[in-house]
Amino acid sequence: MSVTEMFSNLQGFLSADQDVREDIRKVVQTLEQTAREILTVLQSVHQPSGFKEIPAKCARARELFCTVKTHIAQLKTRFPAEQYYRFHEHWRFVLQRLAFLSAFVVYLESENLVTRDEVAQILGIEVVQDKGFHLDLEDYLAGVLIMASELSRLAVNSVTAGDYTRPIRISNFINELDSGFRLLNLKNDPLRKRYDGLKYDVKKIEEVVYDLSIRGLAKEAESVS
Amino acid sequence: MKKRGEDLLQKNAHAVQGLQATGSPSSAIMSVFRVFQQELDTKHDKYERLVKISRDVTIESKRTIFLLHRVTSVQDAEAVLNEADSKLDAVRQKIGQIAKELQGEDIYQFHRAFTPGIQEFVEAASFLHYIRHRSLVSLEEINARLVFVRPEEPPSMDSVEAGPAGALTFQVTPSDYLLGVADLTGELMRLCISSVGNGDIDTPFQLSQFLRQIHDGFFYIGNTGPYEVSKKLHVLRQSLGKVEDACYTLRVRGSEIPKHMLADVFSSRSALIDPDEGPV
C-alpha cells in the first residue's frame, strides 16, 4: 500500500469519526435545552411563594424528564454502544447536570439522597456499564455535589420565607453527605475539585443553623410543629 | 508531597470507617458510599497499573530507536536490526499486559493512561520497518502483530473469562498511529543527517522523497485530525526542511568535489549541524 493510500484510509476514518461527533453534538444540544427548562422550573422553589408549591414543581420537572428520556434514547442510537467513553466528553457535562436535577427533585420530594439506580431510572439509562449507555459513577457523584451547593442556597432562602425547620434538616443531610464523601479516595481530578467546594456549603448551612438557634427560632419552630 | 496527601486521605477514610463501626449504626448513605469507594479505588488502581506499563513501553521503545540509529555506523546492519526486533518483541509482550488489563473494558476509558507508550511503540516499529523495507508500515500491519495467545490457564471457575480461542488482541487507534508516524519523521531526519555524515549519498534522497510523501499525507488530513496532529505538523515541516536542505547541499557540492572527498566534507559539516539542530 502506498503512503498516499494509507493516509486517505485514515482520512476516511477521521471524517467518519467527525460525523458521529457532529450527530452527538446536535442531540446533546437539545438535551441541554431541556435541562435548562427543568432548572428554571426548580429554581422557583427559592421564591417565597414557591415553597408551598414544591410538589407541583416536582411533578412538572418529572414531566420534563420524560422528554429527557426520549432525547437520551436518540443519543444512544448515534454511536456504537461499546464506545461510550470515546465520546464521553460530549455529554459528560449535561449528564452531570441531569444527575443534579434528578437528585434535587428526589430530595425535594422525599428529603433522601437519590440512589444511582433512581437517577438511571429517571433518565432512562443503565447503571452497569455492560448493559449499554450508563451513568458513570463520577458523573453521578458530581451531580450530587452540585445539589449540595443548591441546598445551601435553599437553606438560606427557606429562612427568608419563614421556614425555620428546613435548614436543620438540610444540615443533617449535608453532614451525612460530607462524611460519605470523606470515605472516597479521590484523585486530583475535576471531581476532587468539586468536592473541595463541599466544605463551604457545609459551613454556610451551619451558619444558618447557628443563627436560628442563637435566636431561639429553631426551638420555636419545633414547638409549633 | 502528593503521595503524602493521598496517605492522609486514606487515613482519614479509615478513621471515619472506625468511627462508623463503633459509633452510630452506619446509615444508608455511608454504606452506599463505601461501595463507591471500592468502585473508584478499583478503577484508579487499574489506571495506575496501565500508566506504569505504558512508561515501560515508552522507555524500551526509545532504547530501540537509539539502537536503530547506530545502524548507519556499523558494518553488520543485520545484527542491529535483529537485536531491535527482539527488543520490540519484548515491548509487544508489555502491550500484551495492557491488553490483558483492558479485557472486558472500554479501551477509551483508560486511553489516556497508555497513549504515550503506544505512540512511542508505533514510532519504533515504523522506524524499524522503514530501515528494513524502505516503506511506511500500515496500521493493519502493526495491529496484526499485536495478537497475543494467552498461556493455558488452569481450569477457571468462570468459563466466560476464557473467551473465544484464548486470543487477546490490542488495537492501536488511528490517531495514536498518526501521532506515532508524526514522531517517526523526526527520527528519519536524524537518520538522514547521520547517513550524510557517513558518506552515504543515496539514503538522503530516498528519505527526502519518503518524508515528502508523509508530509503530503498529513496535509491531506489537515485539521480534520485530532488536535495533537496539527501541533506536530509544524515540527514535521521543520524536519522536512532540514532533509531537503541536506539534499540540496549534497547536489550542489557533489558536482564540485571529487567523489572520494565528499565523505570528508559532510562528516565535518554534519558535526557542525548536529549539536544545535538535532532534535532535543
XYZ file of C-alpha atoms in Angstrom:
505
model
C 0.000 0.000 0.000
C 1.384 3.396 -0.862
C 1.720 6.186 1.651
C -0.972 8.193 -0.094
C -3.428 5.319 0.064
C -2.729 4.803 3.739
C -3.368 8.419 4.519
C -6.568 8.520 2.535
C -7.781 5.487 4.501
C -7.018 7.289 7.719
C -8.738 10.390 6.438
C -11.829 8.280 5.770
C -11.764 7.093 9.340
C -11.299 10.584 10.702
C -14.173 12.117 8.781
C -16.466 9.271 9.816
C -15.448 9.998 13.395
C -16.228 13.676 12.933
C -19.656 12.908 11.520
C -20.501 10.841 14.572
C -19.351 13.654 16.837
C -21.445 16.157 14.927
C -24.525 13.958 15.356
C -23.876 13.590 19.059
C -23.391 17.313 19.494
C -26.795 18.015 17.955
C -28.626 15.679 20.332
C -26.658 16.934 23.305
C -27.755 20.462 22.449
C -31.420 19.528 22.726
C -30.657 17.735 25.984
C -29.041 20.857 27.355
C -32.090 22.851 26.349
C -34.404 20.553 28.300
C -32.053 20.513 31.264
C -32.211 24.301 31.385
C -36.011 24.180 31.313
C -36.074 21.793 34.253
C -33.656 24.001 36.114
C -35.897 27.021 35.547
C -38.885 25.131 36.919
C -36.969 24.071 40.004
C -35.361 27.443 40.602
C -38.724 28.880 41.581
C -38.610 26.918 44.843
C -36.236 29.597 46.052
C -39.037 32.150 45.793
C -41.076 32.651 48.964
C -44.242 31.718 47.068
C -42.559 28.669 45.599
C -42.211 26.931 48.932
C -45.837 25.991 49.033
C -45.739 24.643 45.518
C -42.853 22.268 45.810
C -44.862 19.146 44.968
C -46.345 20.806 41.906
C -42.924 21.938 40.703
C -41.523 18.453 41.178
C -44.373 16.966 39.202
C -43.706 19.421 36.386
C -39.996 18.555 36.448
C -40.812 14.861 36.305
C -42.864 15.512 33.185
C -39.926 17.213 31.568
C -37.723 14.273 32.449
C -39.825 12.213 30.041
C -38.570 14.462 27.237
C -35.060 13.870 28.505
C -35.658 10.149 28.220
C -36.573 10.389 24.563
C -33.549 12.586 23.844
C -31.219 10.133 25.533
C -32.817 7.300 23.605
C -31.896 9.204 20.454
C -28.393 9.788 21.701
C -27.936 6.068 22.214
C -28.537 5.404 18.542
C -25.875 7.862 17.395
C -22.799 5.763 18.201
C -21.806 2.144 18.868
C -22.747 1.182 22.416
C -19.322 -0.172 23.332
C -17.624 3.132 22.520
C -19.242 5.097 25.326
C -16.005 6.524 26.687
C -14.715 7.534 23.308
C -17.358 10.238 23.122
C -17.949 10.644 26.831
C -16.719 14.244 26.926
C -19.582 15.369 24.733
C -22.325 14.525 27.196
C -20.418 14.456 30.434
C -21.410 17.992 31.406
C -25.082 17.645 30.601
C -25.315 14.251 32.267
C -23.901 15.693 35.481
C -26.451 18.463 35.233
C -29.261 15.968 34.780
C -27.992 13.880 37.679
C -28.096 17.019 39.791
C -31.628 17.841 38.683
C -32.933 14.369 39.418
C -31.185 14.375 42.784
C -32.744 17.748 43.576
C -36.228 16.612 42.629
C -35.899 13.472 44.701
C -34.610 15.470 47.658
C -37.457 17.944 47.465
C -39.968 15.120 47.320
C -38.608 12.805 49.973
C -35.590 14.523 51.571
C -33.492 11.491 50.724
C -30.334 11.090 48.710
C -31.167 9.818 45.293
C -29.556 6.467 44.543
C -27.643 5.797 41.399
C -30.350 3.395 40.277
C -33.004 6.042 40.712
C -31.100 8.580 38.633
C -30.573 5.980 35.957
C -34.253 5.166 36.052
C -35.336 8.801 35.806
C -33.045 9.345 32.835
C -33.862 6.031 31.214
C -30.309 4.726 31.231
C -28.345 1.884 32.786
C -26.201 1.704 35.889
C -23.940 -1.118 34.783
C -21.526 -0.343 32.004
C -22.014 -3.652 30.230
C -25.674 -3.055 29.595
C -25.215 -0.016 27.382
C -25.498 3.720 27.873
C -24.857 4.118 31.562
C -24.331 6.662 34.290
C -20.662 6.914 35.172
C -20.100 6.871 38.926
C -18.073 10.072 38.850
C -20.792 11.880 36.951
C -23.343 10.775 39.499
C -21.145 11.994 42.362
C -20.555 15.296 40.596
C -24.311 15.727 40.260
C -24.766 15.076 43.979
C -22.147 17.715 44.764
C -23.914 20.298 42.617
C -27.054 19.547 44.588
C -25.213 20.185 47.857
C -24.470 23.760 46.881
C -28.029 24.210 45.699
C -29.257 23.021 49.100
C -27.075 25.512 50.931
C -28.848 28.203 48.945
C -32.184 26.648 49.724
C -31.392 26.741 53.444
C -30.804 30.481 53.302
C -33.919 31.134 51.271
C -36.159 28.954 53.388
C -35.287 31.102 56.398
C -36.239 34.182 54.420
C -39.521 32.524 53.557
C -40.158 31.811 57.233
C -39.496 28.066 57.199
C -37.163 27.572 60.157
C -37.091 23.788 60.318
C -35.900 23.059 56.832
C -32.355 24.372 57.344
C -31.871 21.949 60.213
C -32.999 19.022 58.140
C -30.771 20.163 55.293
C -27.875 20.495 57.705
C -28.248 16.908 58.868
C -28.483 15.701 55.322
C -25.434 17.608 54.107
C -23.380 16.471 57.066
C -24.150 12.908 56.245
C -23.246 13.526 52.636
C -19.973 15.089 53.725
C -18.969 12.096 55.775
C -19.939 9.892 52.859
C -17.631 11.767 50.532
C -14.860 11.556 53.070
C -14.825 7.813 52.541
C -13.719 8.256 48.957
C -10.088 8.361 47.901
C -10.349 10.930 45.194
C -7.616 11.588 42.693
C -6.568 15.043 41.683
C -9.314 15.374 39.112
C -12.353 17.567 38.435
C -14.440 15.578 40.913
C -11.916 16.261 43.634
C -12.007 19.949 42.811
C -15.754 19.976 43.110
C -15.614 18.018 46.353
C -13.304 20.660 47.782
C -16.200 23.081 47.475
C -18.457 20.941 49.642
C -16.930 22.208 52.867
C -18.042 25.731 52.056
C -21.602 24.513 51.576
C -21.428 22.712 54.903
C -20.068 25.846 56.560
C -22.780 28.019 55.064
C -25.558 25.779 56.305
C -24.016 25.524 59.757
C -24.000 29.300 59.951
C -27.682 29.383 59.104
C -28.447 26.802 61.778
C -26.340 28.786 64.258
C -28.222 31.978 63.514
C -31.512 30.225 64.020
C -30.586 28.543 67.286
C -28.981 31.625 68.843
C -32.250 33.458 68.373
C -34.329 30.595 69.592
C -36.007 30.382 66.224
C -35.192 26.751 65.771
C -36.789 25.772 69.066
C -39.810 27.923 68.435
C -40.343 26.177 65.143
C -40.056 22.785 66.800
C -42.635 23.576 69.432
C -45.023 24.868 66.792
C -44.760 21.693 64.778
C 4.017 15.575 48.534
C 1.033 14.365 46.625
C 1.630 10.877 47.904
C 1.515 12.007 51.479
C -1.755 13.768 50.784
C -3.213 10.547 49.485
C -1.997 8.647 52.521
C -3.593 11.209 54.730
C -6.838 10.912 52.851
C -6.744 7.183 53.257
C -6.106 7.501 56.972
C -8.980 9.886 57.172
C -11.178 7.373 55.472
C -10.112 4.668 57.883
C -10.775 6.931 60.821
C -14.268 7.621 59.566
C -14.813 3.945 58.997
C -13.660 3.167 62.513
C -15.954 5.804 63.883
C -18.812 4.311 61.980
C -18.080 0.819 63.157
C -18.002 1.788 66.809
C -20.384 4.716 66.805
C -23.824 5.104 65.354
C -25.158 2.342 63.163
C -23.950 3.118 59.670
C -26.570 4.985 57.750
C -27.762 4.171 54.294
C -25.674 6.958 52.813
C -22.499 5.700 54.435
C -22.932 2.162 53.228
C -23.643 3.383 49.720
C -20.504 5.486 49.740
C -18.461 2.578 50.951
C -19.451 0.751 47.783
C -18.498 3.821 45.743
C -15.145 3.911 47.464
C -14.383 0.405 46.317
C -15.511 1.052 42.801
C -13.415 4.193 42.471
C -10.349 2.581 44.032
C -10.531 -0.367 41.665
C -10.701 1.979 38.728
C -7.848 4.185 39.904
C -5.667 1.154 40.605
C -6.190 -0.151 37.134
C -5.383 3.257 35.705
C -2.139 3.443 37.666
C -1.093 -0.022 36.558
C -1.679 0.978 32.951
C 0.367 4.153 33.362
C 3.220 2.089 34.705
C 3.170 -0.390 31.842
C 2.913 2.459 29.383
C 6.012 4.067 30.870
C 7.932 0.819 30.447
C 6.763 0.597 26.866
C 7.963 4.146 26.250
C 11.400 3.532 27.733
C 12.002 0.308 25.825
C 10.771 1.814 22.561
C 13.095 4.794 22.980
C 16.020 2.445 23.535
C 15.115 0.558 20.397
C 15.138 3.792 18.454
C 18.576 4.698 19.780
C 19.794 1.273 18.824
C 18.440 1.718 15.320
C 20.304 4.982 14.902
C 23.530 3.024 15.258
C 22.706 1.167 12.083
C 24.469 3.733 9.915
C 27.803 3.448 11.645
C 28.303 -0.291 11.937
C 29.311 -2.903 9.407
C 26.805 -5.540 10.259
C 23.446 -3.819 9.947
C 21.523 -7.080 10.029
C 22.699 -7.869 13.554
C 21.490 -4.498 14.820
C 18.146 -4.958 13.121
C 17.706 -8.377 14.656
C 18.517 -7.043 18.070
C 15.966 -4.281 17.564
C 13.467 -6.909 16.507
C 13.882 -8.860 19.698
C 13.650 -5.665 21.759
C 10.394 -4.797 20.052
C 9.091 -8.264 20.783
C 9.677 -7.572 24.448
C 7.722 -4.340 24.071
C 4.925 -6.300 22.444
C 4.780 -8.542 25.471
C 4.291 -5.441 27.604
C 1.485 -4.301 25.337
C 0.057 -7.750 25.876
C -0.160 -6.859 29.548
C -2.063 -3.707 28.649
C -4.425 -5.783 26.549
C -4.911 -8.090 29.485
C -5.745 -5.207 31.802
C -8.206 -3.893 29.282
C -10.020 -7.150 28.815
C -13.720 -6.539 29.034
C -13.231 -2.794 29.440
C -13.963 0.114 27.192
C -10.482 0.893 25.899
C -11.269 4.583 25.604
C -11.990 4.812 29.303
C -8.312 4.251 30.029
C -6.911 5.524 26.782
C -5.143 8.468 28.376
C -3.132 6.111 30.572
C -1.379 4.272 27.795
C -1.451 6.510 24.729
C 2.132 7.878 25.191
C 3.563 4.364 25.297
C 1.636 3.231 22.264
C 2.714 6.265 20.252
C 6.338 5.602 21.092
C 5.898 1.974 20.118
C 4.419 2.953 16.753
C 7.390 5.227 16.249
C 9.896 2.462 16.985
C 8.074 -0.197 14.988
C 7.657 2.026 11.940
C 11.302 3.140 12.154
C 12.493 -0.445 12.088
C 10.120 -1.207 9.258
C 11.426 1.727 7.256
C 15.063 0.746 7.668
C 14.276 -2.792 6.567
C 11.791 -2.231 3.779
C 12.060 1.454 2.916
C 8.307 1.866 3.231
C 5.726 3.000 5.752
C 4.267 0.312 7.942
C 0.480 0.340 7.861
C -1.818 0.422 10.837
C -3.111 -3.030 9.906
C 0.393 -4.466 9.893
C 1.084 -3.098 13.347
C -2.190 -4.387 14.705
C -1.709 -7.776 13.093
C 1.349 -8.340 15.248
C -0.417 -7.370 18.435
C -2.265 -10.606 18.862
C -1.366 -12.448 21.986
C -2.079 -16.034 22.683
C -2.661 -16.394 26.348
C -0.903 -19.242 28.081
C -3.281 -22.008 29.024
C -4.947 -21.049 32.231
C -5.765 -23.599 34.856
C -9.381 -24.690 34.506
C -11.055 -21.481 35.527
C -14.179 -21.238 37.566
C -15.954 -18.933 35.183
C -15.781 -20.149 31.642
C -16.839 -16.760 30.288
C -13.436 -15.347 31.170
C -11.604 -17.738 28.887
C -13.025 -16.083 25.795
C -13.056 -17.461 22.273
C -9.863 -19.266 21.261
C -7.965 -17.657 24.132
C -6.520 -14.966 21.850
C -6.069 -11.439 23.068
C -5.690 -8.546 20.683
C -4.742 -4.954 21.058
C -5.872 -2.388 18.528
C -3.816 0.727 18.008
C -6.234 3.558 17.333
C -5.814 5.508 14.097
C -4.972 8.702 15.941
C -2.271 7.012 18.028
C -0.886 5.644 14.784
C -0.882 9.082 13.179
C 0.860 10.670 16.137
C 3.461 7.912 16.162
C 4.134 8.395 12.477
C 4.491 12.131 13.009
C 7.197 11.380 15.574
C 8.833 8.998 13.136
C 9.645 11.866 10.799
C 11.921 13.404 13.436
C 13.856 10.157 13.650
C 14.114 9.956 9.876
C 15.563 13.442 9.790
C 18.251 12.383 12.244
C 18.914 9.282 10.214
C 19.341 11.437 7.124
C 21.854 13.771 8.721
C 23.893 10.958 10.204
C 23.936 8.968 6.973
C 25.236 12.037 5.164
C 27.935 12.107 7.772
C 28.835 8.561 6.835
C 29.176 9.439 3.191
C 26.013 7.647 2.191
C 24.706 9.622 -0.753
C 21.605 7.635 -1.689
C 19.810 7.500 1.639
C 19.219 11.258 1.989
C 17.440 11.409 -1.351
C 15.291 8.395 -0.556
C 14.490 9.892 2.794
C 13.532 13.261 1.432
C 11.160 11.597 -1.001
C 9.625 9.464 1.719
C 9.284 12.381 4.098
C 7.618 14.435 1.414
C 5.026 11.688 0.946
C 4.283 11.637 4.656
C 4.173 15.410 4.723
C 1.671 15.459 1.878
C -0.355 12.816 3.672
C -0.558 14.900 6.801
C -1.547 17.946 4.833
C -4.248 15.923 3.159
C -5.641 15.162 6.600
C -5.130 18.742 7.688
C -7.188 19.863 10.593
C -9.762 17.072 10.414
C -7.453 15.015 12.598
C -7.142 15.240 16.349
C -5.780 18.405 17.859
C -2.335 16.971 18.598
C -1.807 16.122 14.954
C -1.956 19.737 13.882
C 0.593 20.599 16.565
C 3.021 18.021 15.223
C 2.593 19.271 11.697
C 4.832 22.222 12.419
C 7.715 20.049 13.633
C 7.188 17.809 10.638
C 7.702 20.764 8.320
C 10.936 21.679 10.056
C 12.260 18.128 9.723
C 11.375 18.067 6.068
C 13.114 21.401 5.565
C 16.320 20.100 7.108
C 16.328 16.988 4.957
C 15.646 18.981 1.824
C 18.462 21.355 2.675
C 20.799 18.442 3.141
C 19.861 17.038 -0.264
C 20.330 20.438 -1.819
C 23.848 20.819 -0.450
C 24.637 17.311 -1.495
C 23.702 18.116 -5.090
C 25.466 21.437 -5.237
C 28.634 20.431 -3.533
C 28.611 16.972 -5.079
C 29.254 18.382 -8.550
C 32.212 20.387 -7.351
C 34.052 17.944 -5.241
C 35.564 14.658 -6.364
C 33.538 11.709 -5.132
C 36.205 10.341 -2.838
C 36.352 13.580 -0.867
C 32.629 14.006 -0.329
C 32.618 11.935 2.793
C 35.113 14.217 4.447
C 33.185 17.350 3.544
C 29.969 16.034 5.023
C 31.362 14.455 8.094
C 32.757 17.823 9.100
C 29.544 19.601 8.043
C 27.236 17.326 9.974
C 29.457 17.686 13.005
C 28.667 21.377 12.784
C 24.977 20.894 12.129
C 24.157 18.156 14.582
C 24.726 19.665 18.012
C 22.376 22.603 17.692
C 19.959 21.450 15.029
C 19.313 17.896 16.081
C 16.079 17.111 17.837
C 16.160 17.611 21.544
